[in-house]
């Protein structure tokens, strides 16, 4: 784990101190990780419109998008255990660097296929599924790596800073894509995203080498209560990390609860997106009926409305990440921070159950999404700080990818049941979200009650071991 230096803060450390508490010796690694997630999210948001363009250009593309959500979940169900095998066989630097380069090579392959007029229309389905797997896995892997670098105390301070890179990357990536695609074309963006992933691989290796060197040259830490417990447990065989990712999630209640939270909050959020899109569509239809919009101008109005909405969410999310998250964690602790999103979602759903109006939905969803991208995202990644390395890479990958995507699939089925089969309106979806939000809060509180227990299990050596090979 990073060891802070006993020296005066550097100018860089003082600057980063505007966002969170950065101690001497921590600034460079924290900045490298911030740049890494910035580039990673930039690459994703560059290729995201490419994915949308390819699939929506097909006849029936809108319907295909709904069906492919299930295909992505099925792909993740298979791929995550394969990733778990790599975790056991590879040291962390070779794992994260290799997986990053592996995905970068796929982008080069898709670009090569796109140069053939015969093959170009046939890659849409494969690319859509690939992007869904890529986005889930590489982001989860980044946060596994960050959790592996930092201990609980440092992570609770510095994750808020690193999260600024994620918020900035999402915003800049969208801007870069919308600016460069009209100039260079859709498929050239794949090569740009591949180059950014290669840069991320280099940053992973840089951070690993830097922190490995610091750990080997740092003086041994003073004995602590937890180290005393670990010392007493040396005679006990430490559990091996031979459990598969889904077995690990099922065996440990702490992980099971995190999986349940991920599924519920995704279901809650996706249902909220459906409510918002339904109200936006209804407003556009009303404007057409009143003669304010033409039928052809309806799509332009919706696109402009969402452009303003996304801008507001991104700006607010970035401000929350930069100036609120670290202070919220410091003053309220992880428990208060973790409850912010589900409480806001509950208020939003309750408000729309009473009055399903577009203005209220816009305000509520802006607050909800901005807090999700900043406060909720940072808090959820902090939950993994007290776990072992095996859990951070194996179980976290399963939860952040498969179980999160499963929430989207459940939401699609929910829409099919309520909207398509029963023909119910948005008020019923809002009422259902009230129930889902309450359930999410209950699970969040259960996770907080389980947190001291997982720390105690770790200190007693009762969790799956960190038996992955170490790199030199």
mmCIF file with all atom_site columns, C-alpha atoms in Angstrom, residues 147 152 156 159 245 247-262 334-335 338 378-388 391-392 395-396 399-400 403 443-458 463-464:
data_model
loop_
_atom_site.group_PDB
_atom_site.id
_atom_site.type_symbol
_atom_site.label_atom_id
_atom_site.label_alt_id
_atom_site.label_comp_id
_atom_site.label_asym_id
_atom_site.label_entity_id
_atom_site.label_seq_id
_atom_site.pdbx_PDB_ins_code
_atom_site.Cartn_x
_atom_site.Cartn_y
_atom_site.Cartn_z
_atom_site.occupancy
_atom_site.B_iso_or_equiv
_atom_site.pdbx_formal_charge
_atom_site.auth_seq_id
_atom_site.auth_comp_id
_atom_site.auth_asym_id
_atom_site.auth_atom_id
_atom_site.pdbx_PDB_model_num
ATOM 1  C CA . UNK A 1 147 ? -8.509  -0.904  -4.650  1.00 0.00 ? 147 UNK A CA 1
ATOM 2  C CA . UNK A 1 152 ? -9.012  1.769   3.305   1.00 0.00 ? 152 UNK A CA 1
ATOM 3  C CA . UNK A 1 156 ? -11.522 6.834   1.197   1.00 0.00 ? 156 UNK A CA 1
ATOM 4  C CA . UNK A 1 159 ? -11.051 7.819   -4.674  1.00 0.00 ? 159 UNK A CA 1
ATOM 5  C CA . UNK A 1 245 ? -16.581 -15.492 -9.123  1.00 0.00 ? 245 UNK A CA 1
ATOM 6  C CA . UNK A 1 247 ? -19.370 -18.993 -5.942  1.00 0.00 ? 247 UNK A CA 1
ATOM 7  C CA . UNK A 1 248 ? -17.460 -16.276 -4.115  1.00 0.00 ? 248 UNK A CA 1
ATOM 8  C CA . UNK A 1 249 ? -20.394 -13.866 -4.352  1.00 0.00 ? 249 UNK A CA 1
ATOM 9  C CA . UNK A 1 250 ? -22.787 -16.537 -3.058  1.00 0.00 ? 250 UNK A CA 1
ATOM 10 C CA . UNK A 1 251 ? -20.564 -17.664 -0.163  1.00 0.00 ? 251 UNK A CA 1
ATOM 11 C CA . UNK A 1 252 ? -19.844 -14.308 1.478   1.00 0.00 ? 252 UNK A CA 1
ATOM 12 C CA . UNK A 1 253 ? -22.854 -12.319 2.666   1.00 0.00 ? 253 UNK A CA 1
ATOM 13 C CA . UNK A 1 254 ? -21.042 -8.995  2.186   1.00 0.00 ? 254 UNK A CA 1
ATOM 14 C CA . UNK A 1 255 ? -20.508 -9.762  -1.500  1.00 0.00 ? 255 UNK A CA 1
ATOM 15 C CA . UNK A 1 256 ? -24.035 -11.112 -1.915  1.00 0.00 ? 256 UNK A CA 1
ATOM 16 C CA . UNK A 1 257 ? -25.443 -7.858  -0.581  1.00 0.00 ? 257 UNK A CA 1
ATOM 17 C CA . UNK A 1 258 ? -23.245 -5.770  -2.886  1.00 0.00 ? 258 UNK A CA 1
ATOM 18 C CA . UNK A 1 259 ? -24.469 -7.854  -5.828  1.00 0.00 ? 259 UNK A CA 1
ATOM 19 C CA . UNK A 1 260 ? -28.085 -7.295  -4.742  1.00 0.00 ? 260 UNK A CA 1
ATOM 20 C CA . UNK A 1 261 ? -27.459 -3.554  -4.416  1.00 0.00 ? 261 UNK A CA 1
ATOM 21 C CA . UNK A 1 262 ? -25.880 -3.393  -7.891  1.00 0.00 ? 262 UNK A CA 1
ATOM 22 C CA . UNK A 1 334 ? -19.131 5.968   4.012   1.00 0.00 ? 334 UNK A CA 1
ATOM 23 C CA . UNK A 1 335 ? -22.613 5.154   5.350   1.00 0.00 ? 335 UNK A CA 1
ATOM 24 C CA . UNK A 1 338 ? -23.605 5.444   0.275   1.00 0.00 ? 338 UNK A CA 1
ATOM 25 C CA . UNK A 1 378 ? -17.227 6.502   -5.585  1.00 0.00 ? 378 UNK A CA 1
ATOM 26 C CA . UNK A 1 379 ? -18.986 4.974   -2.578  1.00 0.00 ? 379 UNK A CA 1
ATOM 27 C CA . UNK A 1 380 ? -19.609 1.662   -4.343  1.00 0.00 ? 380 UNK A CA 1
ATOM 28 C CA . UNK A 1 381 ? -15.931 1.361   -5.216  1.00 0.00 ? 381 UNK A CA 1
ATOM 29 C CA . UNK A 1 382 ? -14.955 2.163   -1.625  1.00 0.00 ? 382 UNK A CA 1
ATOM 30 C CA . UNK A 1 383 ? -16.908 -0.910  -0.492  1.00 0.00 ? 383 UNK A CA 1
ATOM 31 C CA . UNK A 1 384 ? -14.114 -3.085  -1.891  1.00 0.00 ? 384 UNK A CA 1
ATOM 32 C CA . UNK A 1 385 ? -11.278 -1.484  0.071   1.00 0.00 ? 385 UNK A CA 1
ATOM 33 C CA . UNK A 1 386 ? -11.537 -3.922  3.035   1.00 0.00 ? 386 UNK A CA 1
ATOM 34 C CA . UNK A 1 387 ? -11.640 -7.034  0.820   1.00 0.00 ? 387 UNK A CA 1
ATOM 35 C CA . UNK A 1 388 ? -8.751  -9.224  -0.307  1.00 0.00 ? 388 UNK A CA 1
ATOM 36 C CA . UNK A 1 391 ? -12.196 -10.585 -4.122  1.00 0.00 ? 391 UNK A CA 1
ATOM 37 C CA . UNK A 1 392 ? -11.264 -7.241  -5.655  1.00 0.00 ? 392 UNK A CA 1
ATOM 38 C CA . UNK A 1 395 ? -15.910 -11.036 -7.339  1.00 0.00 ? 395 UNK A CA 1
ATOM 39 C CA . UNK A 1 396 ? -15.873 -7.330  -8.226  1.00 0.00 ? 396 UNK A CA 1
ATOM 40 C CA . UNK A 1 399 ? -20.771 -7.852  -9.660  1.00 0.00 ? 399 UNK A CA 1
ATOM 41 C CA . UNK A 1 400 ? -19.802 -4.733  -11.614 1.00 0.00 ? 400 UNK A CA 1
ATOM 42 C CA . UNK A 1 403 ? -25.026 -8.395  -11.949 1.00 0.00 ? 403 UNK A CA 1
ATOM 43 C CA . UNK A 1 443 ? -29.833 -3.483  1.207   1.00 0.00 ? 443 UNK A CA 1
ATOM 44 C CA . UNK A 1 444 ? -27.461 -0.506  1.575   1.00 0.00 ? 444 UNK A CA 1
ATOM 45 C CA . UNK A 1 445 ? -28.025 -0.453  5.344   1.00 0.00 ? 445 UNK A CA 1
ATOM 46 C CA . UNK A 1 446 ? -27.424 -4.214  5.472   1.00 0.00 ? 446 UNK A CA 1
ATOM 47 C CA . UNK A 1 447 ? -24.096 -3.728  3.663   1.00 0.00 ? 447 UNK A CA 1
ATOM 48 C CA . UNK A 1 448 ? -23.046 -1.144  6.231   1.00 0.00 ? 448 UNK A CA 1
ATOM 49 C CA . UNK A 1 449 ? -23.895 -3.567  9.055   1.00 0.00 ? 449 UNK A CA 1
ATOM 50 C CA . UNK A 1 450 ? -21.848 -6.261  7.337   1.00 0.00 ? 450 UNK A CA 1
ATOM 51 C CA . UNK A 1 451 ? -18.813 -4.026  6.769   1.00 0.00 ? 451 UNK A CA 1
ATOM 52 C CA . UNK A 1 452 ? -17.206 -4.520  10.231  1.00 0.00 ? 452 UNK A CA 1
ATOM 53 C CA . UNK A 1 453 ? -17.716 -8.282  9.881   1.00 0.00 ? 453 UNK A CA 1
ATOM 54 C CA . UNK A 1 454 ? -15.842 -8.493  6.572   1.00 0.00 ? 454 UNK A CA 1
ATOM 55 C CA . UNK A 1 455 ? -12.984 -6.488  8.088   1.00 0.00 ? 455 UNK A CA 1
ATOM 56 C CA . UNK A 1 456 ? -12.831 -8.931  11.006  1.00 0.00 ? 456 UNK A CA 1
ATOM 57 C CA . UNK A 1 457 ? -12.886 -11.921 8.644   1.00 0.00 ? 457 UNK A CA 1
ATOM 58 C CA . UNK A 1 458 ? -10.061 -10.399 6.633   1.00 0.00 ? 458 UNK A CA 1
ATOM 59 C CA . UNK A 1 463 ? -11.266 -14.696 3.317   1.00 0.00 ? 463 UNK A CA 1
ATOM 60 C CA . UNK A 1 464 ? -10.016 -16.081 -0.012  1.00 0.00 ? 464 UNK A CA 1
#
